[in-house]
Amino acid sequence: MTEFNRRNVLAGGAAAVTVTGNAEAKIGRTPIFSVAQVTIPVVGLKEVFPVRRIYCIGRNYAAHAIERGSDPTREPPFFFQKPTDAIQVVAIGLVAEHPYPTLTRNYHHEVELVAALKSGGKNIPADKALDHVYGYALGLDMTRRDLQNAMGAEKKPWEIGKSFDQSAVLGPIHPVTKTGHLTNGAISLAVNGTVRQNSDLTKMIWSVAEQISKLSEAFELKAGDIIYSGTPENVGPVVKGDVLLCKLEGLPDMSIKIV
């Protein structure tokens, strides 16, 4: 076959692929099964907040970083993700039942402020970052600590300790238009009436604005992303029957019972 003919054949093949692709596009595609969109209620609205991704920052309070064996004066922020279907929404005024998960014998609580984004982008400056926040919620990053520690000791990923079913507990989202930006205020967690975690948002190493800015260097953030902003010190174990009460100044309390 001459060079000229080969070129014609190749061109024809490419055209055929293009035509086939266009034909398939015109026919349309439908999912083989449906996957539910994960959403979070918004206080005061019938509409709900659709969740795209869950980001979490690790060791963002100095005292907690120290209790986890880190040096908070030198370490840059680090992040991990949870699947969106890990969310468990807790209604205001109710004590939600939270199942003790499989595989663990050392199940820990971590109370946190959660930021919900209405927009995003790449390389967002910290002084513009809060413009992307739609609202805030009170959350719990529940952790299978023994599994996390075991994976960490083996230098393996520790998603199994963090990214399991119902590990992302949170209350409804409160729009910034109602609460303002939550940059300070007491945050605490009690188990069976005894306070374990007790701190203030001002003690975050990296503010929510800085977290958004740092995350946007690695990922393109988008509307629907939520960020668990780190937990104070004195994380600890819970067992079946324990009742957890979470408090954050400016938001309603949130409570779960381990079952």
PDB file of C-alpha atoms in Angstrom:
ATOM      1  CA  MET A   1       0.000   0.000   0.000  1.00  0.00           C
ATOM      2  CA  THR A   2       1.383   3.409  -0.930  1.00  0.00           C
ATOM      3  CA  GLU A   3       1.880   6.179   1.633  1.00  0.00           C
ATOM      4  CA  PHE A   4      -0.983   8.069   0.004  1.00  0.00           C
ATOM      5  CA  ASN A   5      -3.362   5.115   0.385  1.00  0.00           C
ATOM      6  CA  ARG A   6      -2.328   4.500   3.960  1.00  0.00           C
ATOM      7  CA  ARG A   7      -3.119   8.091   4.801  1.00  0.00           C
ATOM      8  CA  ASN A   8      -6.515   7.765   3.187  1.00  0.00           C
ATOM      9  CA  VAL A   9      -7.255   4.594   5.144  1.00  0.00           C
ATOM     10  CA  LEU A  10      -6.155   6.168   8.440  1.00  0.00           C
ATOM     11  CA  ALA A  11      -8.176   9.275   7.752  1.00  0.00           C
ATOM     12  CA  GLY A  12     -11.181   7.164   6.876  1.00  0.00           C
ATOM     13  CA  GLY A  13     -10.797   5.146  10.079  1.00  0.00           C
ATOM     14  CA  ALA A  14     -10.625   8.294  12.187  1.00  0.00           C
ATOM     15  CA  ALA A  15     -13.703   9.632  10.470  1.00  0.00           C
ATOM     16  CA  ALA A  16     -15.539   6.394  11.132  1.00  0.00           C
ATOM     17  CA  VAL A  17     -14.677   6.571  14.811  1.00  0.00           C
ATOM     18  CA  THR A  18     -15.886  10.163  14.973  1.00  0.00           C
ATOM     19  CA  VAL A  19     -19.152   9.310  13.232  1.00  0.00           C
ATOM     20  CA  THR A  20     -19.707   6.310  15.494  1.00  0.00           C
ATOM     21  CA  GLY A  21     -19.025   8.426  18.570  1.00  0.00           C
ATOM     22  CA  ASN A  22     -21.469  11.089  17.430  1.00  0.00           C
ATOM     23  CA  ALA A  23     -24.095   8.475  16.696  1.00  0.00           C
ATOM     24  CA  GLU A  24     -23.751   7.006  20.178  1.00  0.00           C
ATOM     25  CA  ALA A  25     -23.987  10.472  21.666  1.00  0.00           C
ATOM     26  CA  LYS A  26     -27.217  11.082  19.769  1.00  0.00           C
ATOM     27  CA  ILE A  27     -28.658   7.773  20.967  1.00  0.00           C
ATOM     28  CA  GLY A  28     -27.901   8.750  24.573  1.00  0.00           C
ATOM     29  CA  ARG A  29     -26.897   6.672  27.535  1.00  0.00           C
ATOM     30  CA  THR A  30     -28.829   5.780  30.672  1.00  0.00           C
ATOM     31  CA  PRO A  31     -27.432   4.405  33.933  1.00  0.00           C
ATOM     32  CA  ILE A  32     -27.809   0.678  34.502  1.00  0.00           C
ATOM     33  CA  PHE A  33     -29.011   1.502  38.035  1.00  0.00           C
ATOM     34  CA  SER A  34     -29.636   4.631  40.059  1.00  0.00           C
ATOM     35  CA  VAL A  35     -27.336   6.027  42.758  1.00  0.00           C
ATOM     36  CA  ALA A  36     -28.928   8.356  45.265  1.00  0.00           C
ATOM     37  CA  GLN A  37     -27.577  11.892  45.609  1.00  0.00           C
ATOM     38  CA  VAL A  38     -26.351  12.500  49.152  1.00  0.00           C
ATOM     39  CA  THR A  39     -27.816  15.706  50.572  1.00  0.00           C
ATOM     40  CA  ILE A  40     -27.793  17.662  53.832  1.00  0.00           C
ATOM     41  CA  PRO A  41     -30.792  19.677  55.107  1.00  0.00           C
ATOM     42  CA  VAL A  42     -30.423  23.461  55.227  1.00  0.00           C
ATOM     43  CA  VAL A  43     -31.986  25.245  58.188  1.00  0.00           C
ATOM     44  CA  GLY A  44     -34.945  27.394  57.125  1.00  0.00           C
ATOM     45  CA  LEU A  45     -35.129  26.057  53.567  1.00  0.00           C
ATOM     46  CA  LYS A  46     -37.029  23.321  51.743  1.00  0.00           C
ATOM     47  CA  GLU A  47     -34.049  22.934  49.426  1.00  0.00           C
ATOM     48  CA  VAL A  48     -31.180  20.669  50.454  1.00  0.00           C
ATOM     49  CA  PHE A  49     -27.411  20.906  50.035  1.00  0.00           C
ATOM     50  CA  PRO A  50     -26.047  18.311  47.551  1.00  0.00           C
ATOM     51  CA  VAL A  51     -22.715  16.835  48.607  1.00  0.00           C
ATOM     52  CA  ARG A  52     -19.913  16.426  46.059  1.00  0.00           C
ATOM     53  CA  ARG A  53     -16.854  15.621  48.187  1.00  0.00           C
ATOM     54  CA  ILE A  54     -15.943  15.381  51.875  1.00  0.00           C
ATOM     55  CA  TYR A  55     -12.525  16.733  52.826  1.00  0.00           C
ATOM     56  CA  CYS A  56     -11.058  16.472  56.337  1.00  0.00           C
ATOM     57  CA  ILE A  57      -7.989  18.163  57.770  1.00  0.00           C
ATOM     58  CA  GLY A  58      -5.832  16.224  60.195  1.00  0.00           C
ATOM     59  CA  ARG A  59      -4.353  17.461  63.492  1.00  0.00           C
ATOM     60  CA  ASN A  60      -5.514  21.072  63.214  1.00  0.00           C
ATOM     61  CA  TYR A  61      -5.465  21.963  66.915  1.00  0.00           C
ATOM     62  CA  ALA A  62      -2.005  22.146  68.474  1.00  0.00           C
ATOM     63  CA  ALA A  63      -2.868  20.133  71.592  1.00  0.00           C
ATOM     64  CA  HIS A  64      -4.507  17.390  69.492  1.00  0.00           C
ATOM     65  CA  ALA A  65      -1.496  17.287  67.166  1.00  0.00           C
ATOM     66  CA  ILE A  66       0.752  16.770  70.182  1.00  0.00           C
ATOM     67  CA  GLU A  67      -1.439  13.998  71.613  1.00  0.00           C
ATOM     68  CA  ARG A  68      -1.242  12.260  68.210  1.00  0.00           C
ATOM     69  CA  GLY A  69       2.561  12.500  68.174  1.00  0.00           C
ATOM     70  CA  SER A  70       3.072  15.463  65.839  1.00  0.00           C
ATOM     71  CA  ASP A  71       4.862  18.792  66.073  1.00  0.00           C
ATOM     72  CA  PRO A  72       2.250  21.469  65.292  1.00  0.00           C
ATOM     73  CA  THR A  73       4.881  24.195  64.884  1.00  0.00           C
ATOM     74  CA  ARG A  74       6.434  22.646  61.781  1.00  0.00           C
ATOM     75  CA  GLU A  75       3.977  20.393  59.959  1.00  0.00           C
ATOM     76  CA  PRO A  76       2.087  21.741  56.931  1.00  0.00           C
ATOM     77  CA  PRO A  77      -1.621  20.879  56.776  1.00  0.00           C
ATOM     78  CA  PHE A  78      -2.637  17.473  55.444  1.00  0.00           C
ATOM     79  CA  PHE A  79      -6.023  16.247  54.280  1.00  0.00           C
ATOM     80  CA  PHE A  80      -7.921  13.037  53.666  1.00  0.00           C
ATOM     81  CA  GLN A  81     -11.359  12.282  52.220  1.00  0.00           C
ATOM     82  CA  LYS A  82     -14.424  10.332  53.218  1.00  0.00           C
ATOM     83  CA  PRO A  83     -17.016   8.965  50.778  1.00  0.00           C
ATOM     84  CA  THR A  84     -20.154  11.065  50.538  1.00  0.00           C
ATOM     85  CA  ASP A  85     -22.355   8.170  51.640  1.00  0.00           C
ATOM     86  CA  ALA A  86     -20.504   8.115  54.972  1.00  0.00           C
ATOM     87  CA  ILE A  87     -22.748  11.010  56.031  1.00  0.00           C
ATOM     88  CA  GLN A  88     -25.212  10.580  58.888  1.00  0.00           C
ATOM     89  CA  VAL A  89     -27.428  13.630  59.367  1.00  0.00           C
ATOM     90  CA  VAL A  90     -28.640  14.346  62.915  1.00  0.00           C
ATOM     91  CA  ALA A  91     -31.794  16.439  63.253  1.00  0.00           C
ATOM     92  CA  ILE A  92     -31.844  19.344  65.686  1.00  0.00           C
ATOM     93  CA  GLY A  93     -33.287  18.400  69.075  1.00  0.00           C
ATOM     94  CA  LEU A  94     -33.064  14.645  68.547  1.00  0.00           C
ATOM     95  CA  VAL A  95     -30.643  12.012  69.801  1.00  0.00           C
ATOM     96  CA  ALA A  96     -29.808   9.943  66.730  1.00  0.00           C
ATOM     97  CA  GLU A  97     -28.841   6.298  67.017  1.00  0.00           C
ATOM     98  CA  HIS A  98     -25.333   5.732  65.721  1.00  0.00           C
ATOM     99  CA  PRO A  99     -24.214   2.131  65.117  1.00  0.00           C
ATOM    100  CA  TYR A 100     -20.946   0.946  66.623  1.00  0.00           C
ATOM    101  CA  PRO A 101     -19.002  -0.132  63.519  1.00  0.00           C
ATOM    102  CA  THR A 102     -17.484  -3.498  62.691  1.00  0.00           C
ATOM    103  CA  LEU A 103     -13.809  -4.471  63.009  1.00  0.00           C
ATOM    104  CA  THR A 104     -12.906  -2.035  65.801  1.00  0.00           C
ATOM    105  CA  ARG A 105     -12.482  -2.241  69.563  1.00  0.00           C
ATOM    106  CA  ASN A 106     -11.343   1.365  69.971  1.00  0.00           C
ATOM    107  CA  TYR A 107     -13.954   3.710  68.518  1.00  0.00           C
ATOM    108  CA  HIS A 108     -13.208   7.430  68.967  1.00  0.00           C
ATOM    109  CA  HIS A 109     -15.128  10.717  68.826  1.00  0.00           C
ATOM    110  CA  GLU A 110     -13.814  13.893  67.167  1.00  0.00           C
ATOM    111  CA  VAL A 111     -16.064  16.978  67.295  1.00  0.00           C
ATOM    112  CA  GLU A 112     -15.509  19.499  64.481  1.00  0.00           C
ATOM    113  CA  LEU A 113     -16.774  22.574  62.673  1.00  0.00           C
ATOM    114  CA  VAL A 114     -17.857  21.723  59.115  1.00  0.00           C
ATOM    115  CA  ALA A 115     -17.771  24.259  56.271  1.00  0.00           C
ATOM    116  CA  ALA A 116     -20.001  23.783  53.205  1.00  0.00           C
ATOM    117  CA  LEU A 117     -18.966  25.374  49.910  1.00  0.00           C
ATOM    118  CA  LYS A 118     -21.250  27.063  47.366  1.00  0.00           C
ATOM    119  CA  SER A 119     -18.459  27.573  44.820  1.00  0.00           C
ATOM    120  CA  GLY A 120     -14.783  26.849  44.396  1.00  0.00           C
ATOM    121  CA  GLY A 121     -11.808  26.991  42.106  1.00  0.00           C
ATOM    122  CA  LYS A 122      -8.060  26.458  42.002  1.00  0.00           C
ATOM    123  CA  ASN A 123      -5.388  28.355  43.935  1.00  0.00           C
ATOM    124  CA  ILE A 124      -7.901  30.400  45.897  1.00  0.00           C
ATOM    125  CA  PRO A 125      -6.252  33.205  47.914  1.00  0.00           C
ATOM    126  CA  ALA A 126      -6.901  32.914  51.647  1.00  0.00           C
ATOM    127  CA  ASP A 127      -8.358  36.429  51.763  1.00  0.00           C
ATOM    128  CA  LYS A 128     -11.000  35.391  49.201  1.00  0.00           C
ATOM    129  CA  ALA A 129     -11.637  31.865  50.480  1.00  0.00           C
ATOM    130  CA  LEU A 130     -14.590  32.570  52.773  1.00  0.00           C
ATOM    131  CA  ASP A 131     -16.484  34.013  49.782  1.00  0.00           C
ATOM    132  CA  HIS A 132     -16.957  30.385  48.699  1.00  0.00           C
ATOM    133  CA  VAL A 133     -18.569  29.216  51.969  1.00  0.00           C
ATOM    134  CA  TYR A 134     -22.317  28.665  51.857  1.00  0.00           C
ATOM    135  CA  GLY A 135     -22.757  27.713  55.493  1.00  0.00           C
ATOM    136  CA  TYR A 136     -21.586  25.789  58.530  1.00  0.00           C
ATOM    137  CA  ALA A 137     -22.578  22.674  60.474  1.00  0.00           C
ATOM    138  CA  LEU A 138     -21.512  20.890  63.640  1.00  0.00           C
ATOM    139  CA  GLY A 139     -19.915  17.543  62.887  1.00  0.00           C
ATOM    140  CA  LEU A 140     -18.286  14.393  64.240  1.00  0.00           C
ATOM    141  CA  ASP A 141     -15.405  12.677  62.477  1.00  0.00           C
ATOM    142  CA  MET A 142     -15.864   9.201  63.976  1.00  0.00           C
ATOM    143  CA  THR A 143     -12.724   7.079  63.881  1.00  0.00           C
ATOM    144  CA  ARG A 144     -11.818   3.404  64.214  1.00  0.00           C
ATOM    145  CA  ARG A 145      -8.652   4.392  66.044  1.00  0.00           C
ATOM    146  CA  ASP A 146      -7.130   0.944  66.375  1.00  0.00           C
ATOM    147  CA  LEU A 147      -7.396   0.383  62.630  1.00  0.00           C
ATOM    148  CA  GLN A 148      -6.045   3.850  61.860  1.00  0.00           C
ATOM    149  CA  ASN A 149      -3.093   3.325  64.186  1.00  0.00           C
ATOM    150  CA  ALA A 150      -2.335  -0.115  62.774  1.00  0.00           C
ATOM    151  CA  MET A 151      -2.324   1.145  59.200  1.00  0.00           C
ATOM    152  CA  GLY A 152      -0.196   4.129  60.163  1.00  0.00           C
ATOM    153  CA  ALA A 153       2.357   1.913  61.885  1.00  0.00           C
ATOM    154  CA  GLU A 154       2.682  -0.115  58.683  1.00  0.00           C
ATOM    155  CA  LYS A 155       2.878   3.057  56.547  1.00  0.00           C
ATOM    156  CA  LYS A 156      -0.297   2.059  54.736  1.00  0.00           C
ATOM    157  CA  PRO A 157      -3.290   4.258  53.880  1.00  0.00           C
ATOM    158  CA  TRP A 158      -5.673   4.516  56.836  1.00  0.00           C
ATOM    159  CA  GLU A 159      -9.006   5.000  55.065  1.00  0.00           C
ATOM    160  CA  ILE A 160     -10.290   1.897  56.856  1.00  0.00           C
ATOM    161  CA  GLY A 161      -9.977   3.846  60.118  1.00  0.00           C
ATOM    162  CA  LYS A 162     -11.657   7.002  58.837  1.00  0.00           C
ATOM    163  CA  SER A 163     -13.756   6.396  55.727  1.00  0.00           C
ATOM    164  CA  PHE A 164     -16.408   3.874  56.714  1.00  0.00           C
ATOM    165  CA  ASP A 165     -20.220   3.921  56.827  1.00  0.00           C
ATOM    166  CA  GLN A 166     -21.751   6.727  58.937  1.00  0.00           C
ATOM    167  CA  SER A 167     -18.340   8.028  59.980  1.00  0.00           C
ATOM    168  CA  ALA A 168     -19.207  11.574  58.870  1.00  0.00           C
ATOM    169  CA  VAL A 169     -21.856  12.660  61.361  1.00  0.00           C
ATOM    170  CA  LEU A 170     -23.231  16.202  61.172  1.00  0.00           C
ATOM    171  CA  GLY A 171     -26.218  18.401  61.833  1.00  0.00           C
ATOM    172  CA  PRO A 172     -28.046  20.520  59.242  1.00  0.00           C
ATOM    173  CA  ILE A 173     -26.256  23.354  57.469  1.00  0.00           C
ATOM    174  CA  HIS A 174     -26.764  26.918  58.691  1.00  0.00           C
ATOM    175  CA  PRO A 175     -26.321  29.519  55.913  1.00  0.00           C
ATOM    176  CA  VAL A 176     -23.649  32.165  56.422  1.00  0.00           C
ATOM    177  CA  THR A 177     -26.344  34.770  55.794  1.00  0.00           C
ATOM    178  CA  LYS A 178     -27.847  33.736  59.153  1.00  0.00           C
ATOM    179  CA  THR A 179     -24.764  32.908  61.243  1.00  0.00           C
ATOM    180  CA  GLY A 180     -21.938  34.937  59.765  1.00  0.00           C
ATOM    181  CA  HIS A 181     -18.562  33.254  59.447  1.00  0.00           C
ATOM    182  CA  LEU A 182     -17.663  31.105  62.439  1.00  0.00           C
ATOM    183  CA  THR A 183     -14.054  32.073  63.105  1.00  0.00           C
ATOM    184  CA  ASN A 184     -14.211  31.915  66.910  1.00  0.00           C
ATOM    185  CA  GLY A 185     -16.358  30.333  69.599  1.00  0.00           C
ATOM    186  CA  ALA A 186     -16.339  27.490  72.097  1.00  0.00           C
ATOM    187  CA  ILE A 187     -16.495  23.929  70.792  1.00  0.00           C
ATOM    188  CA  SER A 188     -16.965  20.914  73.069  1.00  0.00           C
ATOM    189  CA  LEU A 189     -18.055  17.306  73.361  1.00  0.00           C
ATOM    190  CA  ALA A 190     -19.420  15.468  76.398  1.00  0.00           C
ATOM    191  CA  VAL A 191     -19.935  11.731  76.858  1.00  0.00           C
ATOM    192  CA  ASN A 192     -22.721  10.779  79.275  1.00  0.00           C
ATOM    193  CA  GLY A 193     -22.621  14.288  80.704  1.00  0.00           C
ATOM    194  CA  THR A 194     -18.856  14.427  81.271  1.00  0.00           C
ATOM    195  CA  VAL A 195     -17.014  16.956  79.109  1.00  0.00           C
ATOM    196  CA  ARG A 196     -14.080  15.428  77.247  1.00  0.00           C
ATOM    197  CA  GLN A 197     -13.240  17.863  74.463  1.00  0.00           C
ATOM    198  CA  ASN A 198     -13.344  21.592  75.217  1.00  0.00           C
ATOM    199  CA  SER A 199     -11.638  24.259  73.104  1.00  0.00           C
ATOM    200  CA  ASP A 200     -12.227  27.280  70.867  1.00  0.00           C
ATOM    201  CA  LEU A 201     -12.180  27.717  67.093  1.00  0.00           C
ATOM    202  CA  THR A 202      -9.463  30.341  67.512  1.00  0.00           C
ATOM    203  CA  LYS A 203      -7.104  27.533  68.492  1.00  0.00           C
ATOM    204  CA  MET A 204      -7.141  26.037  65.000  1.00  0.00           C
ATOM    205  CA  ILE A 205      -3.656  25.964  63.497  1.00  0.00           C
ATOM    206  CA  TRP A 206      -5.103  26.544  60.034  1.00  0.00           C
ATOM    207  CA  SER A 207      -8.295  28.628  59.762  1.00  0.00           C
ATOM    208  CA  VAL A 208     -11.157  27.590  57.493  1.00  0.00           C
ATOM    209  CA  ALA A 209     -10.014  30.225  54.986  1.00  0.00           C
ATOM    210  CA  GLU A 210      -6.485  28.822  55.010  1.00  0.00           C
ATOM    211  CA  GLN A 211      -7.794  25.270  54.670  1.00  0.00           C
ATOM    212  CA  ILE A 212      -9.793  26.220  51.590  1.00  0.00           C
ATOM    213  CA  SER A 213      -6.780  27.981  50.106  1.00  0.00           C
ATOM    214  CA  LYS A 214      -4.434  25.041  50.766  1.00  0.00           C
ATOM    215  CA  LEU A 215      -6.930  22.467  49.488  1.00  0.00           C
ATOM    216  CA  SER A 216      -7.429  24.438  46.272  1.00  0.00           C
ATOM    217  CA  GLU A 217      -3.723  24.099  45.534  1.00  0.00           C
ATOM    218  CA  ALA A 218      -4.147  20.328  45.274  1.00  0.00           C
ATOM    219  CA  PHE A 219      -7.760  19.996  44.077  1.00  0.00           C
ATOM    220  CA  GLU A 220     -10.228  22.086  42.137  1.00  0.00           C
ATOM    221  CA  LEU A 221     -12.855  22.795  44.767  1.00  0.00           C
ATOM    222  CA  LYS A 222     -16.480  23.002  43.666  1.00  0.00           C
ATOM    223  CA  ALA A 223     -19.943  23.713  44.976  1.00  0.00           C
ATOM    224  CA  GLY A 224     -21.103  20.831  47.146  1.00  0.00           C
ATOM    225  CA  ASP A 225     -17.745  20.193  48.791  1.00  0.00           C
ATOM    226  CA  ILE A 226     -17.704  20.103  52.595  1.00  0.00           C
ATOM    227  CA  ILE A 227     -14.679  20.404  54.862  1.00  0.00           C
ATOM    228  CA  TYR A 228     -14.312  18.919  58.343  1.00  0.00           C
ATOM    229  CA  SER A 229     -11.978  21.463  59.917  1.00  0.00           C
ATOM    230  CA  GLY A 230     -10.233  19.420  62.607  1.00  0.00           C
ATOM    231  CA  THR A 231     -10.836  18.399  66.208  1.00  0.00           C
ATOM    232  CA  PRO A 232      -9.503  19.629  69.561  1.00  0.00           C
ATOM    233  CA  GLU A 233      -7.546  17.501  72.005  1.00  0.00           C
ATOM    234  CA  ASN A 234      -8.870  14.753  74.275  1.00  0.00           C
ATOM    235  CA  VAL A 235     -10.369  12.529  71.629  1.00  0.00           C
ATOM    236  CA  GLY A 236     -11.300   9.217  73.184  1.00  0.00           C
ATOM    237  CA  PRO A 237     -13.213   5.952  73.038  1.00  0.00           C
ATOM    238  CA  VAL A 238     -16.956   5.370  73.161  1.00  0.00           C
ATOM    239  CA  VAL A 239     -18.931   2.164  73.688  1.00  0.00           C
ATOM    240  CA  LYS A 240     -22.477   1.034  73.078  1.00  0.00           C
ATOM    241  CA  GLY A 241     -24.934   2.954  75.249  1.00  0.00           C
ATOM    242  CA  ASP A 242     -22.841   6.141  75.401  1.00  0.00           C
ATOM    243  CA  VAL A 243     -24.612   9.422  74.612  1.00  0.00           C
ATOM    244  CA  LEU A 244     -22.491  12.115  72.967  1.00  0.00           C
ATOM    245  CA  LEU A 245     -23.460  15.796  73.170  1.00  0.00           C
ATOM    246  CA  CYS A 246     -21.658  18.178  70.813  1.00  0.00           C
ATOM    247  CA  LYS A 247     -21.711  21.943  71.246  1.00  0.00           C
ATOM    248  CA  LEU A 248     -20.465  24.816  69.099  1.00  0.00           C
ATOM    249  CA  GLU A 249     -21.102  28.442  69.972  1.00  0.00           C
ATOM    250  CA  GLY A 250     -23.518  29.921  67.439  1.00  0.00           C
ATOM    251  CA  LEU A 251     -25.085  26.607  66.344  1.00  0.00           C
ATOM    252  CA  PRO A 252     -27.630  24.242  67.949  1.00  0.00           C
ATOM    253  CA  ASP A 253     -26.355  21.238  69.905  1.00  0.00           C
ATOM    254  CA  MET A 254     -26.024  17.831  68.235  1.00  0.00           C
ATOM    255  CA  SER A 255     -26.378  14.476  69.992  1.00  0.00           C
ATOM    256  CA  ILE A 256     -25.998  10.795  69.160  1.00  0.00           C
ATOM    257  CA  LYS A 257     -26.287   7.523  71.084  1.00  0.00           C
ATOM    258  CA  ILE A 258     -23.921   4.657  70.271  1.00  0.00           C
ATOM    259  CA  VAL A 259     -25.958   1.512  69.610  1.00  0.00           C
TER     260      VAL A 259
END
